[in-house]
């Protein structure tokens, strides 16, 4: 596979550095507020639900399989936590998508020095809402069958042991697609082209998406992970993927 896992990790680090730059900070405020509210709710709601699901699972096991609880319950707990936090990430990105696209534009302009037609106009963001929501729903339609497939595997005895690593790999891939979509969408590239871009550097994409997914589960870090991931994905686009789409970008000019 092409790419480098550690390069992907570094792009999120660069994203954290970018969000404190003077030219970027104003565009981080709204995504930060959205994440603060939603992830605060996730911590409160998710903890209680994981405990309920955990108790229900213990009650479901027949007595002669009690010994499996030592193996399956930790896996179930990890998968449940990942599922809850990833669902809240989807909701957060759905609400913040117009602002994330705007943040990606501003970040690319800072990195390249090239104007992208940005104006500090709230009307522009409002006009982006229908397109941004449609784009998020398109991503969800891509994710859903993959999520269902992993959940089915989780229910098959024996096979469910591999569900946790599969879930993590899938989550990393989806997070990579999720955030790369913002800078590519700004150049009117299709969702299919977003997937192709991520596939061209699979290891880099998985490294980036994996560390983003882990960041969503760390208290306080998860409050700023969304804008940092947008900026990191934009840096990834500018430095490694943009040249691969040179022909498509020229055709759109």
Coordinates of N, CA and C in Angstrom, one line a residue:
X1 N 0.9 -1.2 0.0 CA 0.0 0.0 0.0 C 0.9 1.2 0.0
X2 N 0.4 2.3 -0.7 CA 1.2 3.5 -0.8 C 1.0 4.4 0.5
X3 N 1.9 5.3 0.7 CA 1.8 6.2 1.8 C 2.6 5.8 3.0
X4 N 2.3 6.5 4.1 CA 3.1 6.3 5.4 C 2.2 6.6 6.5
X5 N 2.0 5.6 7.5 CA 1.1 5.8 8.6 C 1.6 7.0 9.4
X6 N 2.9 7.2 9.6 CA 3.4 8.3 10.5 C 3.2 9.6 9.8
X7 N 3.2 9.7 8.5 CA 2.9 10.9 7.8 C 1.5 11.3 8.1
X8 N 0.6 10.4 8.1 CA -0.8 10.7 8.4 C -1.0 11.2 9.8
X9 N -0.2 10.6 10.8 CA -0.3 11.1 12.1 C 0.2 12.6 12.2
X10 N 1.2 12.9 11.4 CA 1.8 14.2 11.5 C 0.8 15.3 10.9
X11 N 0.0 14.9 10.0 CA -1.0 15.9 9.5 C -2.0 16.4 10.5
X12 N -2.4 15.5 11.4 CA -3.2 16.0 12.5 C -2.5 16.9 13.4
X13 N -1.2 16.6 13.7 CA -0.4 17.5 14.5 C -0.3 18.9 13.8
X14 N -0.1 18.9 12.5 CA -0.1 20.1 11.8 C -1.4 20.9 11.9
X15 N -2.5 20.1 11.9 CA -3.8 20.7 12.0 C -3.9 21.5 13.3
X16 N -3.4 20.9 14.4 CA -3.5 21.5 15.7 C -2.7 22.8 15.7
X17 N -1.6 22.8 15.0 CA -0.7 24.0 14.9 C -1.4 25.1 14.1
X18 N -2.1 24.7 13.0 CA -2.8 25.6 12.2 C -4.0 26.3 12.8
X19 N -4.7 25.6 13.7 CA -5.9 26.3 14.2 C -5.6 27.4 15.2
X20 N -4.4 27.6 15.6 CA -4.0 28.7 16.5 C -3.4 29.8 15.7
X21 N -3.3 29.7 14.4 CA -2.7 30.7 13.5 C -3.7 31.9 13.5
X22 N -3.2 33.1 13.5 CA -4.1 34.3 13.5 C -5.2 34.3 12.4
X23 N -4.8 33.9 11.2 CA -5.7 33.9 10.1 C -6.7 32.8 10.1
X24 N -6.5 31.8 11.0 CA -7.4 30.6 11.0 C -8.3 30.7 12.2
X25 N -7.9 31.2 13.3 CA -8.6 31.2 14.6 C -10.1 31.6 14.5
X26 N -10.4 32.7 13.8 CA -11.8 33.1 13.7 C -12.8 32.1 13.1
X27 N -12.2 31.2 12.2 CA -13.0 30.2 11.6 C -13.2 28.9 12.4
X28 N -12.5 28.9 13.5 CA -12.5 27.7 14.3 C -13.6 27.8 15.4
X29 N -14.0 29.0 15.7 CA -14.9 29.2 16.9 C -16.2 28.4 16.8
X30 N -16.9 28.5 15.7 CA -18.2 27.8 15.6 C -18.1 26.3 15.6
X31 N -17.1 25.7 14.8 CA -16.9 24.3 14.9 C -16.6 23.8 16.4
X32 N -15.8 24.7 17.1 CA -15.4 24.4 18.4 C -16.6 24.4 19.4
X33 N -17.5 25.4 19.2 CA -18.7 25.5 20.0 C -19.6 24.3 19.8
X34 N -19.8 23.9 18.5 CA -20.6 22.8 18.1 C -20.1 21.5 18.8
X35 N -18.8 21.3 18.7 CA -18.2 20.1 19.3 C -18.3 20.1 20.8
X36 N -18.1 21.2 21.4 CA -18.2 21.3 22.9 C -19.6 20.8 23.3
X37 N -20.7 21.3 22.7 CA -22.0 21.0 23.1 C -22.3 19.5 22.8
X38 N -22.0 19.0 21.6 CA -22.3 17.7 21.3 C -21.5 16.6 22.0
X39 N -20.2 16.9 22.2 CA -19.4 15.9 22.9 C -19.7 15.9 24.4
X40 N -20.1 17.0 24.9 CA -20.5 17.1 26.3 C -21.7 16.2 26.5
X41 N -22.6 16.3 25.5 CA -23.8 15.4 25.6 C -23.4 13.9 25.4
X42 N -22.4 13.7 24.5 CA -22.0 12.3 24.3 C -21.4 11.7 25.5
X43 N -20.6 12.4 26.2 CA -20.0 11.9 27.5 C -21.1 11.5 28.5
X44 N -22.1 12.3 28.6 CA -23.2 12.1 29.6 C -24.1 10.9 29.1
X45 N -24.5 11.0 27.9 CA -25.5 10.0 27.4 C -24.8 8.7 27.1
X46 N -23.6 8.7 26.5 CA -22.9 7.5 26.1 C -22.5 6.6 27.2
X47 N -22.0 7.2 28.3 CA -21.6 6.4 29.4 C -22.8 5.6 30.0
X48 N -23.9 6.2 30.1 CA -25.1 5.5 30.7 C -25.5 4.4 29.7
X49 N -25.5 4.7 28.4 CA -26.0 3.7 27.5 C -25.0 2.5 27.4
X50 N -23.7 2.7 27.5 CA -22.7 1.7 27.4 C -22.9 0.7 28.6
X51 N -23.2 1.3 29.8 CA -23.4 0.5 31.0 C -24.7 -0.3 30.8
X52 N -25.7 0.3 30.3 CA -27.0 -0.5 30.0 C -26.8 -1.6 29.0
X53 N -26.1 -1.3 27.9 CA -25.8 -2.4 26.9 C -24.9 -3.5 27.5
X54 N -24.0 -3.1 28.3 CA -23.1 -4.1 28.9 C -23.9 -5.0 29.8
X55 N -24.8 -4.5 30.7 CA -25.6 -5.3 31.6 C -26.5 -6.2 30.8
X56 N -27.1 -5.7 29.7 CA -28.0 -6.5 28.9 C -27.3 -7.6 28.2
X57 N -26.0 -7.4 27.8 CA -25.2 -8.4 27.1 C -24.9 -9.5 28.1
X58 N -24.6 -9.2 29.4 CA -24.3 -10.2 30.4 C -25.5 -11.0 30.6
X59 N -26.7 -10.4 30.7 CA -27.9 -11.2 30.9 C -28.3 -12.1 29.8
X60 N -27.9 -11.7 28.6 CA -28.2 -12.5 27.4 C -27.4 -13.8 27.3
X61 N -26.2 -13.8 27.8 CA -25.3 -15.0 27.8 C -25.9 -16.1 28.6
X62 N -26.0 -17.3 28.0 CA -26.5 -18.5 28.8 C -25.4 -18.8 29.9
X63 N -25.8 -19.5 30.9 CA -25.0 -19.8 32.0 C -23.7 -20.5 31.6
X64 N -23.8 -21.5 30.7 CA -22.6 -22.3 30.4 C -21.6 -21.5 29.6
X65 N -22.0 -20.2 29.2 CA -21.0 -19.4 28.4 C -20.5 -18.2 29.3
X66 N -20.7 -18.3 30.6 CA -20.3 -17.2 31.4 C -18.8 -16.9 31.3
X67 N -18.0 -17.9 31.0 CA -16.6 -17.8 30.9 C -16.2 -16.8 29.7
X68 N -17.1 -16.8 28.7 CA -16.9 -15.9 27.6 C -16.9 -14.5 27.9
X69 N -17.6 -14.1 29.0 CA -17.7 -12.7 29.4 C -16.4 -12.0 29.5
X70 N -15.3 -12.8 30.0 CA -14.0 -12.2 30.2 C -13.3 -11.9 28.8
X71 N -13.8 -12.5 27.8 CA -13.2 -12.3 26.4 C -14.1 -11.3 25.7
X72 N -15.4 -11.5 25.7 CA -16.3 -10.8 24.8 C -16.7 -9.4 25.4
X73 N -16.8 -9.3 26.7 CA -17.2 -8.0 27.3 C -16.3 -6.9 27.0
X74 N -14.9 -7.1 27.1 CA -14.0 -6.0 26.8 C -14.2 -5.6 25.3
X75 N -14.3 -6.6 24.4 CA -14.5 -6.3 23.0 C -15.8 -5.5 22.8
X76 N -16.9 -5.9 23.4 CA -18.1 -5.3 23.3 C -18.1 -3.9 23.8
X77 N -17.4 -3.7 24.9 CA -17.3 -2.3 25.5 C -16.6 -1.4 24.6
X78 N -15.4 -1.8 24.0 CA -14.7 -1.0 23.1 C -15.5 -0.7 21.9
X79 N -16.1 -1.7 21.3 CA -16.9 -1.4 20.1 C -18.1 -0.5 20.4
X80 N -18.8 -0.7 21.5 CA -19.9 0.2 21.9 C -19.4 1.7 22.0
X81 N -18.3 1.9 22.7 CA -17.7 3.2 22.9 C -17.4 3.8 21.5
X82 N -16.7 3.1 20.7 CA -16.4 3.6 19.3 C -17.6 3.9 18.6
X83 N -18.7 3.1 18.6 CA -19.9 3.3 17.9 C -20.6 4.6 18.4
X84 N -20.7 4.8 19.7 CA -21.3 6.0 20.2 C -20.6 7.2 19.9
X85 N -19.3 7.2 20.0 CA -18.5 8.5 19.7 C -18.5 8.7 18.2
X86 N -18.5 7.7 17.4 CA -18.5 7.9 16.0 C -19.8 8.5 15.5
X87 N -20.9 8.0 16.1 CA -22.2 8.5 15.7 C -22.3 10.0 16.1
X88 N -21.8 10.4 17.2 CA -21.8 11.8 17.6 C -20.9 12.6 16.7
X89 N -19.8 12.0 16.2 CA -19.0 12.7 15.3 C -19.7 13.0 14.0
X90 N -20.5 12.0 13.5 CA -21.3 12.2 12.3 C -22.3 13.3 12.5
X91 N -22.9 13.4 13.6 CA -23.9 14.5 13.9 C -23.2 15.8 13.9
X92 N -22.0 15.9 14.6 CA -21.3 17.1 14.7 C -20.8 17.6 13.3
X93 N -20.4 16.7 12.5 CA -19.9 17.1 11.2 C -21.1 17.5 10.3
X94 N -22.3 16.9 10.5 CA -23.4 17.2 9.7 C -23.8 18.7 10.0
X95 N -23.8 19.0 11.3 CA -24.2 20.4 11.7 C -23.2 21.4 11.3
X96 N -21.9 21.0 11.4 CA -20.8 22.0 11.2 C -20.3 22.0 9.8
X97 N -20.8 21.2 8.9 CA -20.3 21.0 7.5 C -20.1 22.3 6.8
X98 N -21.0 23.2 6.8 CA -20.8 24.5 6.0 C -19.6 25.3 6.6
X99 N -19.5 25.3 7.9 CA -18.3 26.0 8.5 C -17.0 25.3 8.3
X100 N -17.1 23.9 8.2 CA -15.8 23.2 8.0 C -15.3 23.4 6.6
X101 N -16.3 23.5 5.6 CA -15.8 23.8 4.2 C -15.2 25.2 4.1
X102 N -15.7 26.1 4.8 CA -15.2 27.5 4.9 C -13.8 27.5 5.5
X103 N -13.7 26.7 6.6 CA -12.4 26.6 7.3 C -11.4 26.0 6.4
X104 N -11.7 24.9 5.7 CA -10.8 24.3 4.7 C -10.4 25.3 3.6
X105 N -11.3 26.1 3.2 CA -10.9 27.1 2.2 C -9.9 28.1 2.7
X106 N -10.1 28.6 3.9 CA -9.2 29.6 4.5 C -7.9 28.9 4.8
X107 N -7.8 27.7 5.2 CA -6.6 27.0 5.5 C -5.8 26.8 4.2
X108 N -6.5 26.4 3.1 CA -5.7 26.2 1.9 C -5.2 27.5 1.4
X109 N -5.9 28.6 1.5 CA -5.4 29.9 1.1 C -4.2 30.3 1.9
X110 N -4.2 30.0 3.2 CA -3.0 30.3 4.1 C -1.8 29.5 3.6
X111 N -2.0 28.2 3.3 CA -0.9 27.3 3.0 C -0.3 27.6 1.6
X112 N -1.2 27.9 0.7 CA -0.7 28.1 -0.7 C -0.5 29.5 -1.1
X113 N -1.1 30.5 -0.4 CA -1.0 31.9 -0.8 C -1.8 32.2 -2.0
X114 N -2.6 31.3 -2.4 CA -3.5 31.5 -3.6 C -4.9 31.9 -3.2
X115 N -5.5 32.9 -3.7 CA -6.9 33.3 -3.3 C -7.8 32.2 -3.9
X116 N -8.8 31.9 -3.1 CA -9.8 30.9 -3.5 C -11.2 31.6 -3.5
X117 N -11.3 32.9 -3.7 CA -12.6 33.5 -3.8 C -13.3 33.6 -2.5
X118 N -12.5 33.6 -1.4 CA -13.2 33.7 0.0 C -13.6 35.1 0.3
X119 N -14.7 35.3 0.7 CA -15.2 36.6 1.3 C -15.7 36.3 2.7
X120 N -15.5 37.2 3.6 CA -16.0 37.0 5.0 C -17.4 37.4 5.1
X121 N -18.3 36.5 4.4 CA -19.7 36.8 4.3 C -20.5 35.7 4.8
X122 N -21.3 35.9 5.9 CA -22.1 34.9 6.5 C -23.1 34.4 5.5
X123 N -23.5 35.2 4.6 CA -24.5 34.8 3.6 C -24.0 33.7 2.7
X124 N -22.7 33.7 2.4 CA -22.1 32.6 1.7 C -22.2 31.3 2.4
X125 N -22.0 31.3 3.7 CA -22.0 30.1 4.5 C -23.5 29.5 4.5
X126 N -24.4 30.4 4.7 CA -25.8 30.0 4.7 C -26.2 29.4 3.4
X127 N -25.7 29.9 2.3 CA -26.0 29.4 1.0 C -25.4 28.0 0.8
X128 N -24.4 27.7 1.5 CA -23.7 26.4 1.4 C -24.4 25.3 2.1
X129 N -25.3 25.6 3.0 CA -25.9 24.7 3.9 C -26.6 23.5 3.1
X130 N -27.5 23.7 2.1 CA -28.1 22.6 1.4 C -27.0 21.7 0.8
X131 N -26.1 22.3 0.1 CA -25.0 21.5 -0.6 C -24.2 20.7 0.5
X132 N -23.8 21.3 1.6 CA -23.0 20.7 2.6 C -23.8 19.5 3.2
X133 N -25.0 19.7 3.5 CA -25.8 18.6 4.1 C -26.0 17.5 3.2
X134 N -26.2 17.8 1.9 CA -26.3 16.7 0.9 C -25.0 15.9 0.8
X135 N -23.9 16.6 0.9 CA -22.6 15.9 0.8 C -22.4 15.0 2.0
X136 N -22.8 15.5 3.2 CA -22.7 14.7 4.4 C -23.6 13.4 4.3
X137 N -24.8 13.6 3.7 CA -25.7 12.4 3.6 C -25.1 11.4 2.6
X138 N -24.4 11.9 1.6 CA -23.8 11.0 0.6 C -22.7 10.2 1.2
X139 N -21.9 10.8 2.1 CA -20.9 10.1 2.8 C -21.5 9.0 3.7
X140 N -22.6 9.4 4.4 CA -23.3 8.5 5.3 C -23.8 7.3 4.5
X141 N -24.3 7.5 3.3 CA -24.8 6.4 2.5 C -23.7 5.5 2.1
X142 N -22.5 6.0 2.0 CA -21.3 5.1 1.7 C -20.9 4.4 3.0
X143 N -20.9 5.0 4.1 CA -20.5 4.4 5.4 C -21.4 3.3 5.8
X144 N -22.7 3.5 5.7 CA -23.7 2.7 6.4 C -23.6 1.2 6.0
X145 N -23.5 0.8 4.7 CA -23.4 -0.6 4.5 C -22.1 -1.2 5.1
X146 N -21.0 -0.5 5.1 CA -19.8 -1.0 5.7 C -20.0 -1.2 7.2
X147 N -20.6 -0.2 7.9 CA -20.9 -0.3 9.3 C -21.8 -1.5 9.6
X148 N -22.8 -1.7 8.8 CA -23.7 -2.9 9.0 C -22.9 -4.2 8.8
X149 N -22.0 -4.2 7.9 CA -21.3 -5.4 7.6 C -20.4 -5.8 8.8
X150 N -19.8 -4.8 9.4 CA -18.9 -5.1 10.6 C -19.8 -5.5 11.8
X151 N -21.0 -4.9 12.0 CA -21.9 -5.2 13.1 C -22.4 -6.7 12.9
X152 N -22.6 -7.1 11.7 CA -23.0 -8.5 11.5 C -21.9 -9.4 11.9
X153 N -20.7 -9.1 11.5 CA -19.6 -9.9 11.9 C -19.4 -10.0 13.4
X154 N -19.8 -8.9 14.1 CA -19.7 -8.9 15.5 C -20.6 -9.8 16.2
X155 N -21.7 -10.2 15.5 CA -22.7 -11.1 16.1 C -22.4 -12.6 15.8
X156 N -21.4 -12.9 15.0 CA -21.1 -14.3 14.7 C -20.1 -14.8 15.7
X157 N -20.4 -15.8 16.5 CA -19.5 -16.4 17.4 C -18.2 -16.8 16.7
X158 N -17.1 -16.5 17.4 CA -15.8 -16.8 16.8 C -15.2 -15.7 15.9
X159 N -16.1 -15.4 14.9 CA -15.7 -14.3 13.9 C -15.7 -13.0 14.6
X160 N -16.5 -12.8 15.7 CA -16.6 -11.5 16.3 C -15.3 -11.0 17.0
X161 N -14.4 -12.0 17.2 CA -13.1 -11.6 17.7 C -12.3 -10.6 16.9
X162 N -12.6 -10.7 15.5 CA -11.9 -9.7 14.6 C -12.7 -8.5 14.4
X163 N -13.8 -8.3 15.1 CA -14.7 -7.2 14.9 C -14.0 -5.9 15.3
X164 N -13.3 -5.9 16.5 CA -12.7 -4.7 17.0 C -11.6 -4.1 16.1
X165 N -10.6 -4.9 15.6 CA -9.7 -4.4 14.7 C -10.3 -3.9 13.4
X166 N -11.3 -4.7 12.9 CA -12.0 -4.2 11.7 C -12.7 -2.9 11.9
X167 N -13.4 -2.8 13.1 CA -14.1 -1.6 13.4 C -13.1 -0.4 13.4
X168 N -12.0 -0.6 14.0 CA -11.0 0.5 14.1 C -10.5 0.9 12.7
X169 N -10.2 -0.1 11.8 CA -9.7 0.2 10.5 C -10.8 0.9 9.7
X170 N -12.0 0.4 9.8 CA -13.1 1.1 9.1 C -13.3 2.5 9.6
X171 N -13.3 2.7 11.0 CA -13.4 4.0 11.5 C -12.3 5.0 11.0
X172 N -11.1 4.5 11.0 CA -10.0 5.3 10.5 C -10.2 5.7 9.0
X173 N -10.6 4.7 8.2 CA -10.9 5.0 6.8 C -12.0 6.1 6.7
X174 N -13.1 5.9 7.4 CA -14.2 6.8 7.3 C -13.8 8.2 7.8
X175 N -13.0 8.3 8.9 CA -12.6 9.6 9.3 C -11.7 10.3 8.3
X176 N -10.9 9.6 7.6 CA -10.1 10.1 6.6 C -10.9 10.7 5.5
X177 N -11.9 9.9 5.0 CA -12.8 10.3 3.9 C -13.6 11.5 4.4
X178 N -14.1 11.5 5.6 CA -14.9 12.6 6.2 C -14.2 13.9 6.1
X179 N -12.9 14.0 6.4 CA -12.3 15.3 6.5 C -11.6 15.7 5.2
X180 N -11.1 14.7 4.4 CA -10.6 15.0 3.1 C -11.7 15.6 2.2
X181 N -12.9 15.2 2.4 CA -14.0 15.7 1.6 C -14.1 17.2 1.6
X182 N -13.8 17.9 2.7 CA -13.9 19.3 2.7 C -13.0 20.1 1.7
X183 N -11.7 19.9 1.8 CA -10.9 20.6 0.8 C -11.2 20.1 -0.7
X184 N -11.5 18.9 -0.9 CA -11.7 18.4 -2.3 C -13.1 19.0 -2.8
X185 N -14.0 19.0 -1.9 CA -15.3 19.6 -2.3 C -15.2 21.0 -2.7
X186 N -14.3 21.7 -2.0 CA -14.1 23.2 -2.3 C -13.6 23.4 -3.8
X187 N -13.1 22.3 -4.3 CA -12.6 22.4 -5.7 C -13.6 21.6 -6.7
X188 N -14.8 21.4 -6.2 CA -15.9 20.7 -6.9 C -15.5 19.3 -7.4
X189 N -14.7 18.6 -6.6 CA -14.4 17.3 -6.9 C -15.5 16.4 -6.3
X190 N -15.8 15.3 -7.0 CA -16.9 14.5 -6.6 C -16.5 13.6 -5.4
X191 N -17.5 13.0 -4.8 CA -17.2 12.1 -3.7 C -16.4 10.9 -4.2
X192 N -16.7 10.4 -5.4 CA -15.9 9.3 -5.9 C -14.4 9.7 -6.0
X193 N -14.2 11.0 -6.4 CA -12.8 11.4 -6.5 C -12.1 11.6 -5.1
X194 N -12.9 11.9 -4.1 CA -12.4 11.9 -2.7 C -11.9 10.6 -2.3
X195 N -12.7 9.5 -2.6 CA -12.3 8.2 -2.3 C -11.1 7.8 -3.1
X196 N -11.0 8.2 -4.3 CA -9.8 7.8 -5.1 C -8.6 8.5 -4.6
X197 N -8.7 9.8 -4.1 CA -7.6 10.5 -3.5 C -7.1 9.8 -2.3
X198 N -8.0 9.4 -1.4 CA -7.6 8.7 -0.2 C -6.9 7.3 -0.5
X199 N -7.4 6.6 -1.5 CA -6.9 5.3 -1.9 C -5.5 5.4 -2.4
X200 N -5.2 6.6 -3.1 CA -3.8 6.7 -3.7 C -2.7 6.7 -2.6
X201 N -3.1 7.1 -1.4 CA -2.1 7.1 -0.2 C -2.8 6.4 0.9
X202 N -3.1 5.1 0.8 CA -3.9 4.4 1.8 C -3.3 4.5 3.2
X203 N -2.1 4.2 3.3 CA -1.5 4.2 4.7 C -1.5 5.6 5.3
X204 N -1.2 6.6 4.5 CA -1.3 8.0 5.0 C -2.7 8.3 5.5
X205 N -3.7 7.9 4.6 CA -5.1 8.2 5.0 C -5.5 7.4 6.2
X206 N -5.1 6.2 6.4 CA -5.4 5.4 7.6 C -4.7 5.9 8.8
X207 N -3.5 6.4 8.7 CA -2.8 7.0 9.8 C -3.5 8.2 10.3
X208 N -3.8 9.1 9.3 CA -4.5 10.3 9.6 C -5.9 10.0 10.3
X209 N -6.7 9.2 9.6 CA -8.0 8.9 10.1 C -8.0 8.2 11.5
X210 N -7.0 7.3 11.7 CA -6.9 6.6 12.9 C -6.6 7.5 14.1
X211 N -5.7 8.4 13.9 CA -5.4 9.3 15.0 C -6.5 10.3 15.3
X212 N -7.3 10.7 14.2 CA -8.5 11.5 14.4 C -9.5 10.8 15.2
X213 N -9.7 9.5 14.9 CA -10.7 8.7 15.6 C -10.4 8.6 17.1
X214 N -9.1 8.3 17.4 CA -8.6 8.2 18.8 C -8.8 9.6 19.5
X215 N -8.6 10.7 18.8 CA -8.7 12.0 19.4 C -10.2 12.3 19.8
X216 N -11.1 11.7 19.0 CA -12.6 12.0 19.4 C -12.9 11.3 20.7
X217 N -12.1 10.4 21.2 CA -12.4 9.7 22.5 C -11.6 10.2 23.6
X218 N -10.8 11.2 23.4 CA -10.0 11.8 24.5 C -10.7 13.1 25.0
X219 N -11.1 13.1 26.3 CA -11.7 14.3 26.8 C -10.8 15.6 26.6
X220 N -11.5 16.7 26.3 CA -10.9 18.0 26.0 C -10.3 18.0 24.6
X221 N -9.5 17.0 24.2 CA -9.0 16.9 22.9 C -10.1 16.8 21.9
X222 N -11.2 16.1 22.3 CA -12.3 15.9 21.3 C -13.1 17.2 21.1
X223 N -12.9 18.2 21.9 CA -13.5 19.5 21.6 C -12.9 20.2 20.5
X224 N -11.6 20.0 20.2 CA -10.9 20.7 19.1 C -10.5 19.8 18.0
X225 N -10.9 18.5 18.1 CA -10.4 17.6 17.1 C -11.0 17.9 15.7
X226 N -12.3 18.3 15.7 CA -12.9 18.6 14.4 C -12.2 19.7 13.6
X227 N -12.0 20.9 14.1 CA -11.3 21.9 13.3 C -9.9 21.5 13.0
X228 N -9.2 20.9 14.0 CA -7.8 20.4 13.7 C -7.8 19.4 12.6
X229 N -8.8 18.5 12.6 CA -8.8 17.5 11.5 C -9.1 18.2 10.1
X230 N -9.9 19.2 10.1 CA -10.2 19.9 8.8 C -8.9 20.5 8.3
X231 N -8.2 21.2 9.2 CA -7.0 21.9 8.8 C -5.9 20.8 8.4
X232 N -5.8 19.7 9.2 CA -4.9 18.7 8.9 C -5.1 18.0 7.5
X233 N -6.4 17.7 7.2 CA -6.8 17.1 6.0 C -6.5 18.1 4.8
X234 N -6.7 19.4 5.1 CA -6.4 20.4 4.0 C -4.9 20.4 3.7
X235 N -4.1 20.3 4.8 CA -2.6 20.3 4.6 C -2.3 19.0 3.8
X236 N -2.9 17.9 4.1 CA -2.7 16.6 3.4 C -3.0 16.8 1.9
X237 N -4.2 17.4 1.6 CA -4.6 17.7 0.3 C -3.6 18.5 -0.5
X238 N -3.1 19.6 0.1 CA -2.2 20.6 -0.5 C -0.9 19.9 -0.8
X239 N -0.4 19.2 0.2 CA 1.0 18.7 0.1 C 1.2 17.4 -0.7
X240 N 0.1 16.6 -0.7 CA 0.3 15.2 -1.3 C -0.7 14.9 -2.4
X241 N -1.9 15.4 -2.3 CA -3.0 14.9 -3.2 C -3.3 15.9 -4.3
X242 N -3.1 17.1 -4.1 CA -3.6 18.1 -5.1 C -3.0 18.0 -6.5
X243 N -1.7 17.6 -6.5 CA -1.0 17.5 -7.8 C -1.6 16.3 -8.6
X244 N -2.1 15.3 -7.9 CA -2.7 14.1 -8.6 C -4.0 14.5 -9.3
X245 N -4.6 15.6 -8.9 CA -5.9 16.0 -9.5 C -5.7 17.3 -10.4
X246 N -4.5 17.5 -10.8 CA -4.2 18.7 -11.6 C -5.1 18.8 -12.9
X247 N -5.3 17.6 -13.6 CA -6.1 17.7 -14.8 C -7.5 18.0 -14.5
X248 N -8.1 17.4 -13.4 CA -9.5 17.7 -13.1 C -9.7 19.2 -12.6
X249 N -8.7 19.7 -11.9 CA -8.8 21.1 -11.5 C -8.7 22.1 -12.6
X250 N -7.9 21.7 -13.6 CA -7.8 22.6 -14.8 C -9.1 22.6 -15.6
X251 N -9.7 21.4 -15.7 CA -11.0 21.3 -16.4 C -12.1 22.1 -15.8
X252 N -12.0 22.4 -14.5 CA -13.1 23.0 -13.7 C -12.9 24.6 -13.7
X253 N -11.7 25.0 -14.2 CA -11.5 26.4 -14.3 C -12.1 27.1 -15.5

